[in-house]
mmCIF file with all atom_site columns, C-alpha atoms in Angstrom:
data_model
loop_
_atom_site.group_PDB
_atom_site.id
_atom_site.type_symbol
_atom_site.label_atom_id
_atom_site.label_alt_id
_atom_site.label_comp_id
_atom_site.label_asym_id
_atom_site.label_entity_id
_atom_site.label_seq_id
_atom_site.pdbx_PDB_ins_code
_atom_site.Cartn_x
_atom_site.Cartn_y
_atom_site.Cartn_z
_atom_site.occupancy
_atom_site.B_iso_or_equiv
_atom_site.pdbx_formal_charge
_atom_site.auth_seq_id
_atom_site.auth_comp_id
_atom_site.auth_asym_id
_atom_site.auth_atom_id
_atom_site.pdbx_PDB_model_num
ATOM 1   C CA . MET A 1 1   ? -50.981 -22.328 1.539   1.00 38.00 ? 1   MET A CA 1
ATOM 2   C CA . LEU A 1 2   ? -52.701 -19.650 -0.514  1.00 37.00 ? 2   LEU A CA 1
ATOM 3   C CA . ALA A 1 3   ? -50.113 -17.127 0.678   1.00 40.00 ? 3   ALA A CA 1
ATOM 4   C CA . ARG A 1 4   ? -47.245 -19.343 -0.522  1.00 39.00 ? 4   ARG A CA 1
ATOM 5   C CA . ALA A 1 5   ? -48.886 -19.724 -3.924  1.00 40.00 ? 5   ALA A CA 1
ATOM 6   C CA . ALA A 1 6   ? -49.302 -15.954 -4.165  1.00 38.00 ? 6   ALA A CA 1
ATOM 7   C CA . ILE A 1 7   ? -45.657 -15.389 -3.244  1.00 40.00 ? 7   ILE A CA 1
ATOM 8   C CA . ARG A 1 8   ? -44.487 -17.954 -5.829  1.00 42.00 ? 8   ARG A CA 1
ATOM 9   C CA . ALA A 1 9   ? -46.681 -16.371 -8.481  1.00 41.00 ? 9   ALA A CA 1
ATOM 10  C CA . SER A 1 10  ? -45.466 -12.869 -7.715  1.00 42.00 ? 10  SER A CA 1
ATOM 11  C CA . ARG A 1 11  ? -41.835 -14.028 -7.763  1.00 41.00 ? 11  ARG A CA 1
ATOM 12  C CA . ALA A 1 12  ? -42.386 -15.792 -11.076 1.00 44.00 ? 12  ALA A CA 1
ATOM 13  C CA . GLY A 1 13  ? -44.001 -12.653 -12.520 1.00 45.00 ? 13  GLY A CA 1
ATOM 14  C CA . LEU A 1 14  ? -41.214 -10.505 -11.137 1.00 39.00 ? 14  LEU A CA 1
ATOM 15  C CA . ALA A 1 15  ? -38.599 -12.821 -12.619 1.00 42.00 ? 15  ALA A CA 1
ATOM 16  C CA . ARG A 1 16  ? -40.217 -12.529 -16.059 1.00 42.00 ? 16  ARG A CA 1
ATOM 17  C CA . SER A 1 17  ? -40.448 -8.732  -15.877 1.00 41.00 ? 17  SER A CA 1
ATOM 18  C CA . VAL A 1 18  ? -36.912 -8.050  -14.648 1.00 39.00 ? 18  VAL A CA 1
ATOM 19  C CA . LYS A 1 19  ? -34.144 -8.356  -17.166 1.00 39.00 ? 19  LYS A CA 1
ATOM 20  C CA . PRO A 1 20  ? -30.897 -9.769  -15.833 1.00 39.00 ? 20  PRO A CA 1
ATOM 21  C CA . THR A 1 21  ? -28.464 -6.934  -15.206 1.00 36.00 ? 21  THR A CA 1
ATOM 22  C CA . SER A 1 22  ? -26.047 -8.539  -12.827 1.00 34.00 ? 22  SER A CA 1
ATOM 23  C CA . PHE A 1 23  ? -23.054 -8.713  -15.122 1.00 35.00 ? 23  PHE A CA 1
ATOM 24  C CA . ARG A 1 24  ? -19.689 -7.142  -14.637 1.00 35.00 ? 24  ARG A CA 1
ATOM 25  C CA . CYS A 1 25  ? -18.897 -4.205  -16.855 1.00 34.00 ? 25  CYS A CA 1
ATOM 26  C CA . LEU A 1 26  ? -15.394 -4.549  -18.191 1.00 37.00 ? 26  LEU A CA 1
ATOM 27  C CA . SER A 1 27  ? -13.305 -2.020  -20.018 1.00 38.00 ? 27  SER A CA 1
ATOM 28  C CA . ASP A 1 28  ? -12.528 -2.506  -23.679 1.00 41.00 ? 28  ASP A CA 1
ATOM 29  C CA . GLU A 1 29  ? -8.876  -1.910  -22.800 1.00 45.00 ? 29  GLU A CA 1
ATOM 30  C CA . VAL A 1 30  ? -6.610  -4.898  -22.587 1.00 43.00 ? 30  VAL A CA 1
ATOM 31  C CA . ALA A 1 31  ? -5.150  -5.155  -19.111 1.00 53.00 ? 31  ALA A CA 1
ATOM 32  C CA . GLU A 1 32  ? -1.473  -4.217  -19.189 1.00 79.00 ? 32  GLU A CA 1
ATOM 33  C CA . GLY A 1 33  ? -0.618  -5.235  -15.661 1.00 87.00 ? 33  GLY A CA 1
ATOM 34  C CA . LEU A 1 34  ? -0.620  -3.544  -12.305 1.00 95.00 ? 34  LEU A CA 1
ATOM 35  C CA . LYS A 1 35  ? -0.459  0.251   -12.584 1.00 96.00 ? 35  LYS A CA 1
ATOM 36  C CA . LEU A 1 36  ? 1.502   1.840   -9.749  1.00 97.00 ? 36  LEU A CA 1
ATOM 37  C CA . ASN A 1 37  ? 1.365   5.401   -8.464  1.00 97.00 ? 37  ASN A CA 1
ATOM 38  C CA . LEU A 1 38  ? 3.958   6.066   -5.750  1.00 98.00 ? 38  LEU A CA 1
ATOM 39  C CA . CYS A 1 39  ? 4.216   9.588   -4.415  1.00 97.00 ? 39  CYS A CA 1
ATOM 40  C CA . SER A 1 40  ? 5.015   11.813  -1.479  1.00 96.00 ? 40  SER A CA 1
ATOM 41  C CA . PRO A 1 41  ? 4.033   15.467  -1.086  1.00 95.00 ? 41  PRO A CA 1
ATOM 42  C CA . GLY A 1 42  ? 7.318   16.559  -2.644  1.00 93.00 ? 42  GLY A CA 1
ATOM 43  C CA . GLU A 1 43  ? 7.942   13.860  -5.242  1.00 94.00 ? 43  GLU A CA 1
ATOM 44  C CA . THR A 1 44  ? 6.148   11.582  -7.672  1.00 96.00 ? 44  THR A CA 1
ATOM 45  C CA . VAL A 1 45  ? 8.291   8.470   -8.000  1.00 97.00 ? 45  VAL A CA 1
ATOM 46  C CA . TYR A 1 46  ? 5.924   6.623   -10.360 1.00 96.00 ? 46  TYR A CA 1
ATOM 47  C CA . ALA A 1 47  ? 2.742   7.703   -12.130 1.00 96.00 ? 47  ALA A CA 1
ATOM 48  C CA . ASN A 1 48  ? 0.780   4.935   -13.898 1.00 94.00 ? 48  ASN A CA 1
ATOM 49  C CA . LYS A 1 49  ? 3.916   2.791   -14.118 1.00 95.00 ? 49  LYS A CA 1
ATOM 50  C CA . VAL A 1 50  ? 3.044   -0.748  -15.223 1.00 95.00 ? 50  VAL A CA 1
ATOM 51  C CA . VAL A 1 51  ? 4.740   -3.244  -12.909 1.00 96.00 ? 51  VAL A CA 1
ATOM 52  C CA . GLU A 1 52  ? 4.584   -6.967  -12.243 1.00 95.00 ? 52  GLU A CA 1
ATOM 53  C CA . ARG A 1 53  ? 4.160   -6.790  -8.456  1.00 96.00 ? 53  ARG A CA 1
ATOM 54  C CA . VAL A 1 54  ? 4.480   -4.470  -5.474  1.00 97.00 ? 54  VAL A CA 1
ATOM 55  C CA . ILE A 1 55  ? 4.952   -5.529  -1.850  1.00 97.00 ? 55  ILE A CA 1
ATOM 56  C CA . VAL A 1 56  ? 3.937   -2.973  0.767   1.00 97.00 ? 56  VAL A CA 1
ATOM 57  C CA . PRO A 1 57  ? 4.578   -2.772  4.529   1.00 97.00 ? 57  PRO A CA 1
ATOM 58  C CA . GLY A 1 58  ? 0.983   -2.756  5.774   1.00 96.00 ? 58  GLY A CA 1
ATOM 59  C CA . ALA A 1 59  ? 0.358   -1.815  9.397   1.00 95.00 ? 59  ALA A CA 1
ATOM 60  C CA . ASP A 1 60  ? -1.305  -5.235  9.816   1.00 95.00 ? 60  ASP A CA 1
ATOM 61  C CA . GLY A 1 61  ? 1.477   -7.021  7.951   1.00 95.00 ? 61  GLY A CA 1
ATOM 62  C CA . GLU A 1 62  ? 3.354   -6.982  4.689   1.00 96.00 ? 62  GLU A CA 1
ATOM 63  C CA . TYR A 1 63  ? 1.330   -7.942  1.605   1.00 96.00 ? 63  TYR A CA 1
ATOM 64  C CA . GLY A 1 64  ? 1.798   -8.193  -2.133  1.00 96.00 ? 64  GLY A CA 1
ATOM 65  C CA . VAL A 1 65  ? -0.333  -6.804  -4.935  1.00 96.00 ? 65  VAL A CA 1
ATOM 66  C CA . THR A 1 66  ? -0.451  -8.071  -8.513  1.00 94.00 ? 66  THR A CA 1
ATOM 67  C CA . GLU A 1 67  ? -2.753  -7.413  -11.457 1.00 94.00 ? 67  GLU A CA 1
ATOM 68  C CA . GLY A 1 68  ? -6.364  -8.270  -10.612 1.00 92.00 ? 68  GLY A CA 1
ATOM 69  C CA . HIS A 1 69  ? -5.909  -7.940  -6.837  1.00 92.00 ? 69  HIS A CA 1
ATOM 70  C CA . SER A 1 70  ? -9.047  -7.320  -4.794  1.00 93.00 ? 70  SER A CA 1
ATOM 71  C CA . PRO A 1 71  ? -9.617  -3.689  -3.843  1.00 94.00 ? 71  PRO A CA 1
ATOM 72  C CA . ILE A 1 72  ? -8.060  -2.835  -0.498  1.00 95.00 ? 72  ILE A CA 1
ATOM 73  C CA . VAL A 1 73  ? -7.176  0.213   1.566   1.00 96.00 ? 73  VAL A CA 1
ATOM 74  C CA . ALA A 1 74  ? -4.317  -0.181  4.009   1.00 97.00 ? 74  ALA A CA 1
ATOM 75  C CA . GLU A 1 75  ? -2.390  1.979   6.412   1.00 97.00 ? 75  GLU A CA 1
ATOM 76  C CA . LEU A 1 76  ? 1.346   1.587   5.967   1.00 97.00 ? 76  LEU A CA 1
ATOM 77  C CA . LYS A 1 77  ? 3.976   1.381   8.665   1.00 95.00 ? 77  LYS A CA 1
ATOM 78  C CA . ALA A 1 78  ? 7.568   2.504   8.231   1.00 95.00 ? 78  ALA A CA 1
ATOM 79  C CA . GLY A 1 79  ? 9.243   -0.067  6.023   1.00 96.00 ? 79  GLY A CA 1
ATOM 80  C CA . VAL A 1 80  ? 10.216  -1.084  2.515   1.00 97.00 ? 80  VAL A CA 1
ATOM 81  C CA . VAL A 1 81  ? 8.056   -0.944  -0.617  1.00 98.00 ? 81  VAL A CA 1
ATOM 82  C CA . GLN A 1 82  ? 9.358   -3.578  -3.047  1.00 98.00 ? 82  GLN A CA 1
ATOM 83  C CA . ILE A 1 83  ? 8.601   -3.208  -6.754  1.00 98.00 ? 83  ILE A CA 1
ATOM 84  C CA . THR A 1 84  ? 9.145   -5.913  -9.359  1.00 96.00 ? 84  THR A CA 1
ATOM 85  C CA . HIS A 1 85  ? 9.046   -4.428  -12.854 1.00 94.00 ? 85  HIS A CA 1
ATOM 86  C CA . LYS A 1 86  ? 7.587   -6.185  -15.901 1.00 91.00 ? 86  LYS A CA 1
ATOM 87  C CA . GLY A 1 87  ? 10.093  -8.489  -17.582 1.00 88.00 ? 87  GLY A CA 1
ATOM 88  C CA . SER A 1 88  ? 12.598  -8.293  -14.728 1.00 89.00 ? 88  SER A CA 1
ATOM 89  C CA . ASP A 1 89  ? 13.336  -10.340 -11.650 1.00 87.00 ? 89  ASP A CA 1
ATOM 90  C CA . GLU A 1 90  ? 15.181  -7.473  -9.971  1.00 91.00 ? 90  GLU A CA 1
ATOM 91  C CA . VAL A 1 91  ? 13.350  -5.807  -7.095  1.00 95.00 ? 91  VAL A CA 1
ATOM 92  C CA . GLU A 1 92  ? 13.502  -2.038  -6.677  1.00 97.00 ? 92  GLU A CA 1
ATOM 93  C CA . LYS A 1 93  ? 13.257  -1.021  -3.015  1.00 97.00 ? 93  LYS A CA 1
ATOM 94  C CA . PHE A 1 94  ? 12.098  2.220   -1.425  1.00 97.00 ? 94  PHE A CA 1
ATOM 95  C CA . PHE A 1 95  ? 11.951  3.093   2.262   1.00 97.00 ? 95  PHE A CA 1
ATOM 96  C CA . VAL A 1 96  ? 8.696   4.785   3.296   1.00 96.00 ? 96  VAL A CA 1
ATOM 97  C CA . SER A 1 97  ? 7.963   6.342   6.667   1.00 93.00 ? 97  SER A CA 1
ATOM 98  C CA . GLY A 1 98  ? 4.299   5.304   6.684   1.00 95.00 ? 98  GLY A CA 1
ATOM 99  C CA . GLY A 1 99  ? 1.293   6.347   4.620   1.00 97.00 ? 99  GLY A CA 1
ATOM 100 C CA . PHE A 1 100 ? -1.555  4.636   2.819   1.00 98.00 ? 100 PHE A CA 1
ATOM 101 C CA . ALA A 1 101 ? -1.967  2.183   -0.062  1.00 97.00 ? 101 ALA A CA 1
ATOM 102 C CA . LEU A 1 102 ? -5.179  1.953   -2.083  1.00 97.00 ? 102 LEU A CA 1
ATOM 103 C CA . THR A 1 103 ? -5.699  -0.821  -4.609  1.00 96.00 ? 103 THR A CA 1
ATOM 104 C CA . HIS A 1 104 ? -8.585  -0.242  -7.012  1.00 95.00 ? 104 HIS A CA 1
ATOM 105 C CA . GLU A 1 105 ? -10.697 -2.651  -9.120  1.00 94.00 ? 105 GLU A CA 1
ATOM 106 C CA . ASP A 1 106 ? -8.940  -1.524  -12.305 1.00 93.00 ? 106 ASP A CA 1
ATOM 107 C CA . SER A 1 107 ? -5.564  -2.949  -11.144 1.00 94.00 ? 107 SER A CA 1
ATOM 108 C CA . THR A 1 108 ? -4.234  0.439   -10.065 1.00 96.00 ? 108 THR A CA 1
ATOM 109 C CA . THR A 1 109 ? -2.442  0.814   -6.754  1.00 97.00 ? 109 THR A CA 1
ATOM 110 C CA . ASP A 1 110 ? -1.875  4.258   -5.259  1.00 97.00 ? 110 ASP A CA 1
ATOM 111 C CA . ILE A 1 111 ? 0.766   4.543   -2.558  1.00 98.00 ? 111 ILE A CA 1
ATOM 112 C CA . SER A 1 112 ? 0.816   7.909   -0.810  1.00 98.00 ? 112 SER A CA 1
ATOM 113 C CA . VAL A 1 113 ? 3.533   8.440   1.774   1.00 97.00 ? 113 VAL A CA 1
ATOM 114 C CA . PRO A 1 114 ? 4.963   11.374  3.752   1.00 96.00 ? 114 PRO A CA 1
ATOM 115 C CA . GLU A 1 115 ? 8.541   10.434  2.767   1.00 94.00 ? 115 GLU A CA 1
ATOM 116 C CA . VAL A 1 116 ? 10.046  8.053   0.239   1.00 96.00 ? 116 VAL A CA 1
ATOM 117 C CA . VAL A 1 117 ? 13.718  7.319   -0.493  1.00 96.00 ? 117 VAL A CA 1
ATOM 118 C CA . ARG A 1 118 ? 15.506  4.646   -2.487  1.00 96.00 ? 118 ARG A CA 1
ATOM 119 C CA . LEU A 1 119 ? 16.951  2.101   -0.097  1.00 95.00 ? 119 LEU A CA 1
ATOM 120 C CA . GLU A 1 120 ? 20.441  2.404   -1.605  1.00 95.00 ? 120 GLU A CA 1
ATOM 121 C CA . ASP A 1 121 ? 20.399  6.166   -0.909  1.00 95.00 ? 121 ASP A CA 1
ATOM 122 C CA . ILE A 1 122 ? 20.105  5.713   2.866   1.00 95.00 ? 122 ILE A CA 1
ATOM 123 C CA . ASP A 1 123 ? 23.329  6.329   4.791   1.00 94.00 ? 123 ASP A CA 1
ATOM 124 C CA . GLU A 1 124 ? 23.888  3.689   7.469   1.00 95.00 ? 124 GLU A CA 1
ATOM 125 C CA . ALA A 1 125 ? 25.931  6.054   9.658   1.00 95.00 ? 125 ALA A CA 1
ATOM 126 C CA . ALA A 1 126 ? 23.194  8.711   9.486   1.00 95.00 ? 126 ALA A CA 1
ATOM 127 C CA . VAL A 1 127 ? 20.599  6.129   10.567  1.00 95.00 ? 127 VAL A CA 1
ATOM 128 C CA . LYS A 1 128 ? 22.688  5.121   13.582  1.00 96.00 ? 128 LYS A CA 1
ATOM 129 C CA . SER A 1 129 ? 23.283  8.774   14.489  1.00 95.00 ? 129 SER A CA 1
ATOM 130 C CA . GLY A 1 130 ? 19.609  9.676   14.039  1.00 95.00 ? 130 GLY A CA 1
ATOM 131 C CA . PHE A 1 131 ? 18.536  6.779   16.248  1.00 95.00 ? 131 PHE A CA 1
ATOM 132 C CA . ALA A 1 132 ? 20.982  7.843   18.976  1.00 95.00 ? 132 ALA A CA 1
ATOM 133 C CA . ASP A 1 133 ? 19.706  11.456  18.778  1.00 95.00 ? 133 ASP A CA 1
ATOM 134 C CA . ALA A 1 134 ? 16.077  10.315  18.976  1.00 94.00 ? 134 ALA A CA 1
ATOM 135 C CA . SER A 1 135 ? 16.922  8.122   21.952  1.00 94.00 ? 135 SER A CA 1
ATOM 136 C CA . SER A 1 136 ? 18.522  11.120  23.695  1.00 94.00 ? 136 SER A CA 1
ATOM 137 C CA . LYS A 1 137 ? 15.450  13.240  22.921  1.00 94.00 ? 137 LYS A CA 1
ATOM 138 C CA . LEU A 1 138 ? 13.227  10.565  24.468  1.00 94.00 ? 138 LEU A CA 1
ATOM 139 C CA . SER A 1 139 ? 15.333  10.521  27.640  1.00 94.00 ? 139 SER A CA 1
ATOM 140 C CA . ALA A 1 140 ? 15.244  14.322  27.886  1.00 94.00 ? 140 ALA A CA 1
ATOM 141 C CA . ALA A 1 141 ? 11.552  14.710  26.997  1.00 93.00 ? 141 ALA A CA 1
ATOM 142 C CA . ASN A 1 142 ? 9.591   16.805  29.502  1.00 93.00 ? 142 ASN A CA 1
ATOM 143 C CA . ASP A 1 143 ? 6.055   16.138  28.326  1.00 94.00 ? 143 ASP A CA 1
ATOM 144 C CA . ASP A 1 144 ? 3.977   13.547  26.467  1.00 95.00 ? 144 ASP A CA 1
ATOM 145 C CA . ALA A 1 145 ? 4.158   15.403  23.153  1.00 94.00 ? 145 ALA A CA 1
ATOM 146 C CA . GLU A 1 146 ? 7.969   15.460  23.170  1.00 94.00 ? 146 GLU A CA 1
ATOM 147 C CA . LYS A 1 147 ? 8.032   11.775  24.158  1.00 95.00 ? 147 LYS A CA 1
ATOM 148 C CA . ALA A 1 148 ? 5.654   10.868  21.324  1.00 95.00 ? 148 ALA A CA 1
ATOM 149 C CA . VAL A 1 149 ? 7.737   12.709  18.719  1.00 94.00 ? 149 VAL A CA 1
ATOM 150 C CA . ALA A 1 150 ? 10.934  11.037  19.968  1.00 94.00 ? 150 ALA A CA 1
ATOM 151 C CA . GLN A 1 151 ? 9.286   7.594   19.964  1.00 94.00 ? 151 GLN A CA 1
ATOM 152 C CA . ILE A 1 152 ? 8.086   8.043   16.388  1.00 92.00 ? 152 ILE A CA 1
ATOM 153 C CA . GLU A 1 153 ? 11.595  9.125   15.335  1.00 93.00 ? 153 GLU A CA 1
ATOM 154 C CA . MET A 1 154 ? 13.102  6.089   17.074  1.00 94.00 ? 154 MET A CA 1
ATOM 155 C CA . GLU A 1 155 ? 10.624  3.700   15.433  1.00 93.00 ? 155 GLU A CA 1
ATOM 156 C CA . THR A 1 156 ? 11.326  5.199   12.002  1.00 92.00 ? 156 THR A CA 1
ATOM 157 C CA . TYR A 1 157 ? 15.093  4.965   12.420  1.00 94.00 ? 157 TYR A CA 1
ATOM 158 C CA . LYS A 1 158 ? 14.729  1.427   13.737  1.00 94.00 ? 158 LYS A CA 1
ATOM 159 C CA . ALA A 1 159 ? 12.703  0.490   10.627  1.00 93.00 ? 159 ALA A CA 1
ATOM 160 C CA . MET A 1 160 ? 15.378  2.097   8.425   1.00 94.00 ? 160 MET A CA 1
ATOM 161 C CA . GLY A 1 161 ? 18.039  0.096   10.212  1.00 95.00 ? 161 GLY A CA 1
ATOM 162 C CA . ALA A 1 162 ? 16.065  -3.121  9.762   1.00 94.00 ? 162 ALA A CA 1
ATOM 163 C CA . ALA A 1 163 ? 15.647  -2.338  6.046   1.00 93.00 ? 163 ALA A CA 1
ATOM 164 C CA . LEU A 1 164 ? 19.433  -1.961  5.777   1.00 94.00 ? 164 LEU A CA 1
ATOM 165 C CA . GLY A 1 165 ? 20.146  -5.021  7.910   1.00 93.00 ? 165 GLY A CA 1
ATOM 166 C CA . VAL A 1 166 ? 21.559  -2.893  10.760  1.00 92.00 ? 166 VAL A CA 1
ATOM 167 C CA . SER A 1 167 ? 20.509  -3.569  14.338  1.00 88.00 ? 167 SER A CA 1
ATOM 168 C CA . LEU A 1 168 ? 20.059  -0.512  16.517  1.00 86.00 ? 168 LEU A CA 1
#
């Protein structure tokens, strides 16, 4: 009983001596919206572009990000990044071959991908041809490394086809 009284007393003393510091530090800036950075090694598509929403093809499933989203790091699979700009209902679509998306506390999302192309710039005939070539490479592969490269190519072309509404 004496021990409990001592603990209560020490906690009470500690509470009086410690000033509350558990508050969230916020920027003086007014939030503009979600800031998007979308880039590949050879191209910066957007740098600090304020957008309404972005939908990314996460490896564990597609998900959307808006202003104030919880911080998250996600691996991306081959698929479509969909961007809704402020003041517009139109969705801009880009095909990405994989990569990573990082959403930060300050409503900034960084999307870093090996390749990015506007969906309307993809040639349907080239996708079909590329898939057929990759399939041939897989059949002719002599070792595991060649098979792996061919499988990755096939999966990427298949994702491109799905993004275009073409079955391969």
